[in-house]
Coordinates of C-alpha atoms and ligand atoms in Angstrom, one line a residue:
X1 CA 193.7 190.1 117.8
X2 CA 192.8 190.8 114.1
X3 CA 196.1 191.9 112.1
X4 CA 196.3 193.4 108.6
X5 CA 199.7 193.4 106.6
X6 CA 199.9 195.9 103.9
X7 CA 202.1 194.7 100.9
X8 CA 202.4 191.9 98.5
X9 CA 206.0 190.6 98.6
X10 CA 208.1 187.8 100.2
X11 CA 208.6 190.1 103.1
X12 CA 204.9 190.2 103.8
X13 CA 204.4 186.4 103.5
X14 CA 207.2 185.7 105.8
X15 CA 205.4 188.3 108.2
X16 CA 202.2 186.6 107.9
X17 CA 203.7 183.1 108.4
X18 CA 205.5 184.3 111.6
X19 CA 202.5 186.1 113.1
X20 CA 200.2 183.0 112.6
X21 CA 202.3 181.1 115.2
X22 CA 201.0 183.5 118.0
X23 CA 198.1 182.3 120.0
X24 CA 197.1 186.0 120.3
X25 CA 196.2 186.2 116.6
X26 CA 192.6 185.5 115.6
X27 CA 192.5 186.6 112.0
X28 CA 195.1 187.9 109.5
X29 CA 194.3 189.9 106.3
X30 CA 197.0 190.8 103.6
X31 CA 196.3 193.8 101.5
X32 CA 196.8 193.0 98.6
X33 CA 199.0 189.9 99.4
X34 CA 200.0 187.1 97.0
X35 CA 199.3 183.5 96.1
X36 CA 201.3 182.4 99.2
X37 CA 199.5 184.8 101.7
X38 CA 196.2 183.6 100.2
X39 CA 196.7 180.3 101.7
X40 CA 197.4 181.4 105.2
X41 CA 195.4 184.6 105.4
X42 CA 192.6 186.5 103.8
X43 CA 193.8 188.5 100.8
X44 CA 192.2 191.9 100.0
X45 CA 192.7 193.5 96.6
X46 CA 192.8 197.2 97.1
X47 CA 194.1 200.3 95.5
X48 CA 196.8 201.2 98.3
X49 CA 197.1 204.7 96.7
X50 CA 193.6 205.5 98.2
X51 CA 194.0 205.6 102.1
X52 CA 190.3 206.3 102.5
X53 CA 189.4 203.1 100.8
X54 CA 192.1 201.3 103.0
X55 CA 190.5 202.9 106.0
X56 CA 187.0 201.7 105.1
X57 CA 188.1 198.1 104.8
X58 CA 190.1 198.1 108.0
X59 CA 187.2 199.7 109.9
X60 CA 184.6 197.3 108.3
X61 CA 186.8 194.3 109.4
X62 CA 187.4 195.6 112.8
X63 CA 191.4 195.3 112.5
X64 CA 193.1 195.8 115.8
X65 CA 196.7 196.3 114.3
X66 CA 198.2 197.2 111.0
X67 CA 201.7 196.3 110.0
X68 CA 203.0 198.3 107.0
X69 CA 205.6 196.3 104.9
X70 CA 206.8 198.3 102.0
X71 CA 208.3 201.9 101.9
X72 CA 205.9 203.6 99.6
X73 CA 202.8 204.0 101.8
X74 CA 205.1 204.8 104.8
X75 CA 206.8 207.7 102.9
X76 CA 203.4 208.6 101.6
X77 CA 201.9 209.0 105.2
X78 CA 199.9 206.0 105.6
X79 CA 200.7 205.8 109.4
X80 CA 199.7 209.5 110.0
X81 CA 196.5 208.9 108.1
X82 CA 195.4 205.8 110.0
X83 CA 196.5 207.1 113.4
X84 CA 194.3 210.1 112.7
X85 CA 191.4 207.6 112.3
X86 CA 192.5 205.9 115.6
X87 CA 193.7 202.9 114.1
X88 CA 197.0 201.2 115.6
X89 CA 199.6 201.0 113.2
X90 CA 203.2 199.5 113.3
X91 CA 205.5 201.8 111.1
X92 CA 207.1 205.2 111.1
X93 CA 205.1 208.4 110.4
X94 CA 205.7 210.4 107.1
X95 CA 208.2 213.0 108.5
X96 CA 210.6 210.2 109.9
X97 CA 210.0 208.0 106.8
X98 CA 212.1 210.8 105.0
X99 CA 215.1 208.7 106.2
X100 CA 214.3 206.5 103.3
X101 CA 212.3 208.8 101.2
X102 CA 215.1 211.3 100.8
X103 CA 218.9 210.5 100.8
X104 CA 219.6 214.2 101.1
X105 CA 217.5 214.4 104.4
X106 CA 219.4 211.6 105.8
X107 CA 222.7 213.0 104.7
X108 CA 222.0 216.3 106.6
X109 CA 221.3 214.3 109.7
X110 CA 224.6 212.5 109.2
X111 CA 226.3 215.9 108.8
X112 CA 224.8 217.5 111.9
X113 CA 225.2 214.4 114.3
X114 CA 228.6 213.4 112.8
X115 CA 227.4 210.1 111.9
X116 CA 230.0 208.3 109.7
X117 CA 229.0 208.1 106.1
X118 CA 230.5 208.8 102.6
X119 CA 231.5 212.4 102.0
X120 CA 228.9 214.1 99.8
X121 CA 227.9 217.1 97.9
X122 CA 224.4 218.3 97.4
X123 CA 223.9 219.7 93.9
X124 CA 221.1 222.1 93.1
X125 CA 221.5 222.2 89.3
X126 CA 223.2 220.3 86.5
X127 CA 225.9 223.2 86.2
X128 CA 226.8 222.8 89.8
X129 CA 227.0 219.2 89.4
X130 CA 229.2 219.3 86.2
X131 CA 231.4 222.1 88.0
X132 CA 231.8 219.6 91.1
X133 CA 232.9 216.7 88.6
X134 CA 235.8 218.8 87.1
X135 CA 237.8 218.5 90.4
X136 CA 236.4 215.2 91.7
X137 CA 238.1 211.9 92.4
X138 CA 236.8 208.7 90.8
X139 CA 235.1 206.2 91.4
X140 CA 232.2 208.1 93.0
X141 CA 228.4 207.7 93.3
X142 CA 225.7 209.7 91.9
X143 CA 222.3 209.3 93.6
X144 CA 218.8 210.7 92.8
X145 CA 217.0 212.0 95.8
X146 CA 213.9 209.6 95.5
X147 CA 212.7 206.1 96.4
X148 CA 213.7 204.3 93.1
X149 CA 214.0 200.7 94.4
X150 CA 217.9 201.0 94.1
X151 CA 217.7 202.1 90.4
X152 CA 218.5 205.9 91.2
X153 CA 222.0 205.0 92.3
X154 CA 224.9 205.1 89.8
X155 CA 228.4 203.9 90.7
X156 CA 230.5 206.0 88.3
X157 CA 234.3 204.7 87.4
X158 CA 234.8 207.7 85.2
X159 CA 233.7 211.3 84.4
X160 CA 231.4 210.1 81.4
X161 CA 229.5 207.7 83.6
X162 CA 228.9 210.5 86.1
X163 CA 227.7 212.9 83.2
X164 CA 225.4 210.3 82.1
X165 CA 223.9 210.0 85.5
X166 CA 223.6 213.5 86.0
X167 CA 221.8 213.9 82.7
X168 CA 219.4 211.1 83.5
X169 CA 218.4 212.4 87.0
X170 CA 218.0 216.1 86.0
X171 CA 216.4 214.8 82.8
X172 CA 213.6 213.5 84.9
X173 CA 214.2 209.7 84.7
X174 CA 213.1 209.3 88.3
X175 CA 210.6 212.2 88.3
X176 CA 211.1 215.9 88.4
X177 CA 213.9 216.8 90.7
X178 CA 215.8 220.0 91.6
X179 CA 218.6 218.3 93.6
X180 CA 220.9 215.3 93.5
X181 CA 223.7 213.8 95.5
X182 CA 227.2 212.9 94.7
X183 CA 229.0 210.7 97.0
X184 CA 232.5 209.4 97.7
X185 CA 232.8 205.8 96.7
X186 CA 233.2 203.6 100.0
X187 CA 235.3 200.4 99.9
X188 CA 234.5 197.5 102.2
X189 CA 231.8 194.9 102.9
X190 CA 228.1 195.7 103.0
X191 CA 225.9 194.5 105.9
X192 CA 222.1 195.1 106.6
X193 CA 221.6 196.0 110.2
X194 CA 218.2 196.1 111.7
X195 CA 216.6 197.4 114.9
X196 CA 212.8 197.5 116.1
X197 CA 211.7 200.5 118.0
X198 CA 208.7 201.5 120.1
X199 CA 209.6 205.3 120.1
X200 CA 211.2 205.1 123.7
X201 CA 213.1 201.9 123.6
X202 CA 214.7 199.9 120.8
X203 CA 216.2 196.4 120.4
X204 CA 218.6 195.1 117.8
X205 CA 216.8 192.9 115.2
X206 CA 219.5 190.7 113.7
X207 CA 221.7 191.3 110.7
X208 CA 221.9 189.9 107.1
X209 CA 224.0 190.1 104.0
X210 CA 222.1 190.8 101.0
X211 CA 223.2 189.9 97.3
X212 CA 221.7 192.8 95.2
X213 CA 223.4 192.1 91.8
X214 CA 221.6 189.8 89.3
X215 CA 224.7 187.8 88.3
X216 CA 226.8 185.2 89.9
X217 CA 229.9 186.7 91.8
X218 CA 227.9 189.9 92.4
X219 CA 228.0 191.2 88.7
X220 CA 225.5 192.7 86.4
X221 CA 222.5 195.0 87.2
X222 CA 221.1 195.9 90.5
X223 CA 217.9 194.1 91.6
X224 CA 215.7 194.2 94.7
X225 CA 217.8 191.3 96.2
X226 CA 218.6 187.9 94.6
X227 CA 219.3 186.2 98.1
X228 CA 220.5 186.8 101.7
X229 CA 221.8 185.1 104.6
X230 CA 221.8 185.6 108.3
X231 CA 223.4 186.5 110.6
X232 CA 226.2 188.4 108.7
X233 CA 229.5 187.1 109.2
X234 CA 230.9 190.7 109.7
X235 CA 229.0 191.3 113.1
X236 CA 230.8 191.1 116.4
X237 CA 230.2 192.8 119.7
X238 CA 232.6 195.7 119.3
X239 CA 231.2 196.4 115.9
X240 CA 227.6 196.2 117.2
X241 CA 228.5 198.8 119.9
X242 CA 230.0 201.1 117.3
X243 CA 226.9 200.9 115.0
X244 CA 224.6 201.7 117.8
X245 CA 226.7 204.5 119.4
X246 CA 227.9 206.1 116.3
X247 CA 224.8 205.5 113.9
X248 CA 221.7 204.3 115.4
X249 CA 221.6 206.4 118.8
X250 CA 222.4 209.8 117.0
X251 CA 219.8 209.2 114.4
X252 CA 217.1 208.4 117.0
X253 CA 218.3 211.7 118.8
X254 CA 217.8 213.4 115.5
X255 CA 214.2 212.0 115.3
X256 CA 213.5 213.2 118.8
X257 CA 214.8 216.7 118.1
X258 CA 212.4 216.9 115.2
X259 CA 209.6 216.3 117.9
X260 CA 209.1 212.9 116.5
X261 CA 209.3 209.2 117.6
X262 CA 210.4 206.2 115.6
X263 CA 208.1 203.3 115.7
X264 CA 208.8 200.4 113.5
X265 CA 211.6 198.4 112.0
X266 CA 214.6 200.5 111.0
X267 CA 217.2 199.1 108.4
X268 CA 220.5 200.5 108.2
X269 CA 222.4 199.7 105.1
X270 CA 226.1 199.8 106.2
X271 CA 229.5 199.6 104.6
X272 CA 232.1 197.9 107.0
X273 CA 235.7 198.6 106.5
X274 CA 238.4 197.5 109.2
X275 CA 235.5 196.7 111.7
X276 CA 234.2 200.4 111.3
X277 CA 230.6 201.1 110.1
X278 CA 229.7 203.8 107.5
X279 CA 225.9 204.6 106.8
X280 CA 225.1 204.0 103.1
X281 CA 221.3 204.4 103.5
X282 CA 218.4 204.0 105.8
X283 CA 215.2 202.1 105.0
X284 CA 212.2 202.6 107.3
X285 CA 211.1 198.9 107.0
X286 CA 212.4 195.3 107.0
X287 CA 214.6 194.6 103.9
X288 CA 213.3 192.0 101.3
X289 CA 214.7 189.4 101.1
X290 CA 216.5 190.0 104.6
X291 CA 212.9 189.7 106.3
X292 CA 212.4 186.3 104.8
X293 CA 215.8 185.2 106.0
X294 CA 215.6 186.8 109.6
X295 CA 212.1 186.1 110.7
X296 CA 212.3 182.2 110.8
X297 CA 215.2 182.8 113.3
X298 CA 213.2 184.6 115.8
X299 CA 212.3 182.8 119.1
X300 CA 209.4 185.1 120.2
X301 CA 205.9 185.7 119.7
X302 CA 206.0 188.3 117.0
X303 CA 202.5 189.6 117.7
X304 CA 203.6 190.4 121.3
X305 CA 206.6 192.2 120.1
X306 CA 205.0 194.3 117.4
X307 CA 202.0 195.1 119.7
X308 CA 204.5 196.0 122.5
X309 CA 206.0 198.5 120.0
X310 CA 202.7 200.1 119.3
X311 CA 202.1 200.4 123.1
X312 CA 205.5 201.9 123.9
X313 CA 206.2 198.7 126.0
X314 CA 209.0 197.1 124.2
X315 CA 211.4 197.4 127.3
X316 CA 209.8 194.4 128.9
X317 CA 210.9 192.0 126.1
X318 CA 213.9 190.5 125.2
X319 CA 214.2 189.2 121.7
X320 CA 215.7 185.8 121.2
X321 CA 217.3 184.2 118.1
X322 CA 217.6 180.6 117.3
X323 CA 221.3 179.5 117.1
X324 CA 220.9 178.6 113.4
X325 CA 222.2 179.8 110.1
X326 CA 219.5 181.1 107.7
X327 CA 219.8 181.4 103.9
X328 CA 217.3 182.7 101.3
X329 CA 217.4 182.2 97.6
X330 CA 215.1 184.1 95.3
X331 CA 213.7 182.3 92.2
X332 CA 213.1 185.0 89.7
X333 CA 211.4 185.2 86.2
X334 CA 213.8 185.0 83.2
X335 CA 214.6 188.4 82.1
X336 CA 214.4 190.1 85.6
X337 CA 215.4 192.8 86.4
X338 CA 214.7 193.9 82.9
X339 CA 211.8 192.7 80.8
X340 CA 210.2 189.4 81.8
X341 CA 206.9 187.4 81.0
X342 CA 204.0 187.6 83.3
X343 CA 201.1 185.3 84.1
X344 CA 203.3 182.1 83.6
X345 CA 202.2 179.1 85.6
X346 CA 204.5 177.7 88.2
X347 CA 203.5 174.0 88.4
X348 CA 205.1 171.3 90.7
X349 CA 204.8 173.7 93.7
X350 CA 203.5 170.9 95.8
X351 CA 206.8 169.1 95.3
X352 CA 208.5 171.2 97.7
X353 CA 206.6 171.1 101.3
X354 CA 207.3 173.9 103.9
X355 CA 208.6 172.5 107.3
X356 CA 210.1 173.9 110.4
X357 CA 213.5 174.3 108.7
X358 CA 212.3 174.9 105.2
X359 CA 210.1 177.6 103.9
X360 CA 208.9 179.0 100.6
X361 CA 207.7 182.6 100.7
X362 CA 205.8 183.9 97.7
X363 CA 206.6 187.4 96.2
X364 CA 205.3 188.0 92.7
X365 CA 202.6 185.3 92.5
X366 CA 198.8 185.4 92.1
X367 CA 196.3 182.5 92.4
X368 CA 194.1 182.3 89.6
X369 CA 191.5 179.3 89.2
X370 CA 193.7 177.3 91.6
X371 CA 196.8 177.8 89.6
X372 CA 199.9 179.8 90.9
X373 CA 200.9 182.4 88.3
X374 CA 204.2 184.4 88.2
X375 CA 203.2 188.1 87.9
X376 CA 206.4 189.7 89.2
X377 CA 210.2 189.7 88.7
X378 CA 211.1 188.2 92.1
X379 CA 208.7 185.1 92.3
X380 CA 209.5 182.8 95.1
X381 CA 211.9 182.8 98.2
X382 CA 213.4 179.5 99.3
X383 CA 214.5 179.7 102.9
X384 CA 216.5 177.1 104.9
X385 CA 217.5 177.0 108.6
X386 CA 220.6 174.8 109.2
X387 CA 223.9 174.5 111.2
X388 CA 226.0 175.9 108.3
X389 CA 225.5 178.1 105.1
X390 CA 226.9 175.3 103.0
X391 CA 224.4 172.6 103.9
X392 CA 221.6 175.2 103.9
X393 CA 222.4 176.3 100.4
X394 CA 222.6 172.7 99.0
X395 CA 219.2 172.0 100.6
X396 CA 217.6 175.1 99.0
X397 CA 219.0 174.3 95.6
X398 CA 217.5 170.8 95.9
X399 CA 214.2 172.3 96.6
X400 CA 214.4 174.5 93.7
X401 CA 215.3 171.7 91.5
X402 CA 212.2 169.9 92.6
X403 CA 210.0 172.5 91.3
X404 CA 211.9 172.7 88.2
X405 CA 210.2 175.8 86.8
X406 CA 211.5 176.6 83.3
X407 CA 210.4 180.2 83.4
X408 CA 212.6 180.9 86.3
X409 CA 216.4 181.3 87.3
X410 CA 218.3 181.9 90.5
X411 CA 221.8 182.6 91.9
X412 CA 223.4 179.3 93.0
X413 CA 226.3 181.3 94.7
X414 CA 224.4 183.1 97.5
X415 CA 226.6 183.3 100.5
X416 CA 229.8 182.6 98.5
X417 CA 231.9 184.8 100.8
X418 CA 231.1 182.6 103.8
X419 CA 231.0 179.2 102.0
X420 CA 234.4 177.8 101.0
X421 CA 233.9 175.4 98.2
Ligands
LIG1 P1 221.3 202.6 98.1 O1 220.1 202.5 97.2 O2 221.9 204.0 98.6 O3 221.5 201.5 99.2 O4 222.5 202.1 97.1 C1 222.3 200.9 96.4 C2 223.8 200.1 96.4 O5 224.8 201.0 95.8 C3 224.3 199.9 97.7 O6 223.8 198.7 98.3 C4 225.7 199.9 97.6 O7 226.0 198.6 97.0 C5 225.9 200.9 96.6 N1 226.4 202.2 97.0 C6 225.5 203.2 97.3 N2 226.3 204.2 97.9 C7 227.6 203.7 97.9 C8 228.9 204.4 98.3 N3 228.9 205.6 98.6 N4 229.9 203.7 98.1 C9 230.0 202.4 97.6 N5 228.9 201.9 97.2 C10 227.8 202.5 97.3
LIG2 N1 217.2 194.0 100.1 C1 217.3 195.5 100.0 C2 216.0 196.1 100.4 O1 215.2 195.7 100.8 O2 216.0 197.4 100.1

């Protein structure tokens, strides 16, 4: 089978790595990929905004199956487009991708299907938002109704913070908008919960804990994710049952009621309080870096599982997981998530070899004249499988030190809530 993966991050490198283990795979392409995928697949540099160009390439290479990594092409309808050209694609269609594309769309589903989530108010103008603030309790959360890679979310401790957020959003900081969302601030612990679905059946696809803030102790600015570990220490049978019954099942019922089906990974960002789940947001894809952490734990042939999803055949498979702890630490360019330098060489990469328990997945890298250059904020993902998170973290930090990249930094406290030292 010839497979193409769309995307260029650590998630896509981890997917390519896992798919390559399958005997069913003949060729793998990454569009556009990075320096890591270039070593294990064929990278094709392409403008992903242009679906026609994408189709031409897929058709010319006789691709059997396309896997879409990031949210942007999903929300823009790449699945609908490729399906209309008779190409098999793994990922949700445009209409259901609104689960990530519009927080208001998801909140309306939560309301109709009584899905536990933060209380909210949809505001259609600045005046309405300011009026609401005058009698609101703080802290609260103000959100732009866009995909802004986590940047459209403002946690507001006082009224002045909320006023600033409202001015930013209606001022067009995240594009032209007619609406925003104001939410109750939820207390608790966050967890990333995943399922994989073929449109008829779904299976759980493990859990992870992501560290989104740039600084040690979860402080400072929000990022795409500085590290993660799997499984989450919060999960237990009772909680999983509640998540499925109160959140996932009603959401899939809402998808059916729209005349749609959900094919792909679905990622529920949850807040857990007293073993009760609340939905913060949906993402219509795997998380990044959660994917890098979760995939090395899978004990199935991933090509078989994803192909089964595209053939509405998932019910015949049982997804199995290694009884290991997995951790990922992200090495970033100094300055991230704000300004950082680009095209900086990463030397010494050969000092750290991947093995069956240690992986390096590339993110913002590019191979130029046989040199690996950092071109993005999040650059390399170091993943380790071990019997406990503490030794896993030590081993990762050893590997990062071997590379000793002076242009980079990382959080050395990933997993601090489950490591007592
Ligand atoms: P989102 O993009 O909606 O996932 O929000 C980004 C981050 O903001 C989440 O991962 C949470 O850490 C935080 N957040 C969002 N909504 C809430 C809420 N209602 N209560 C508390 N924290 C929130
Ligand atoms: N790690 C957060 C995300 O993928 O959205």
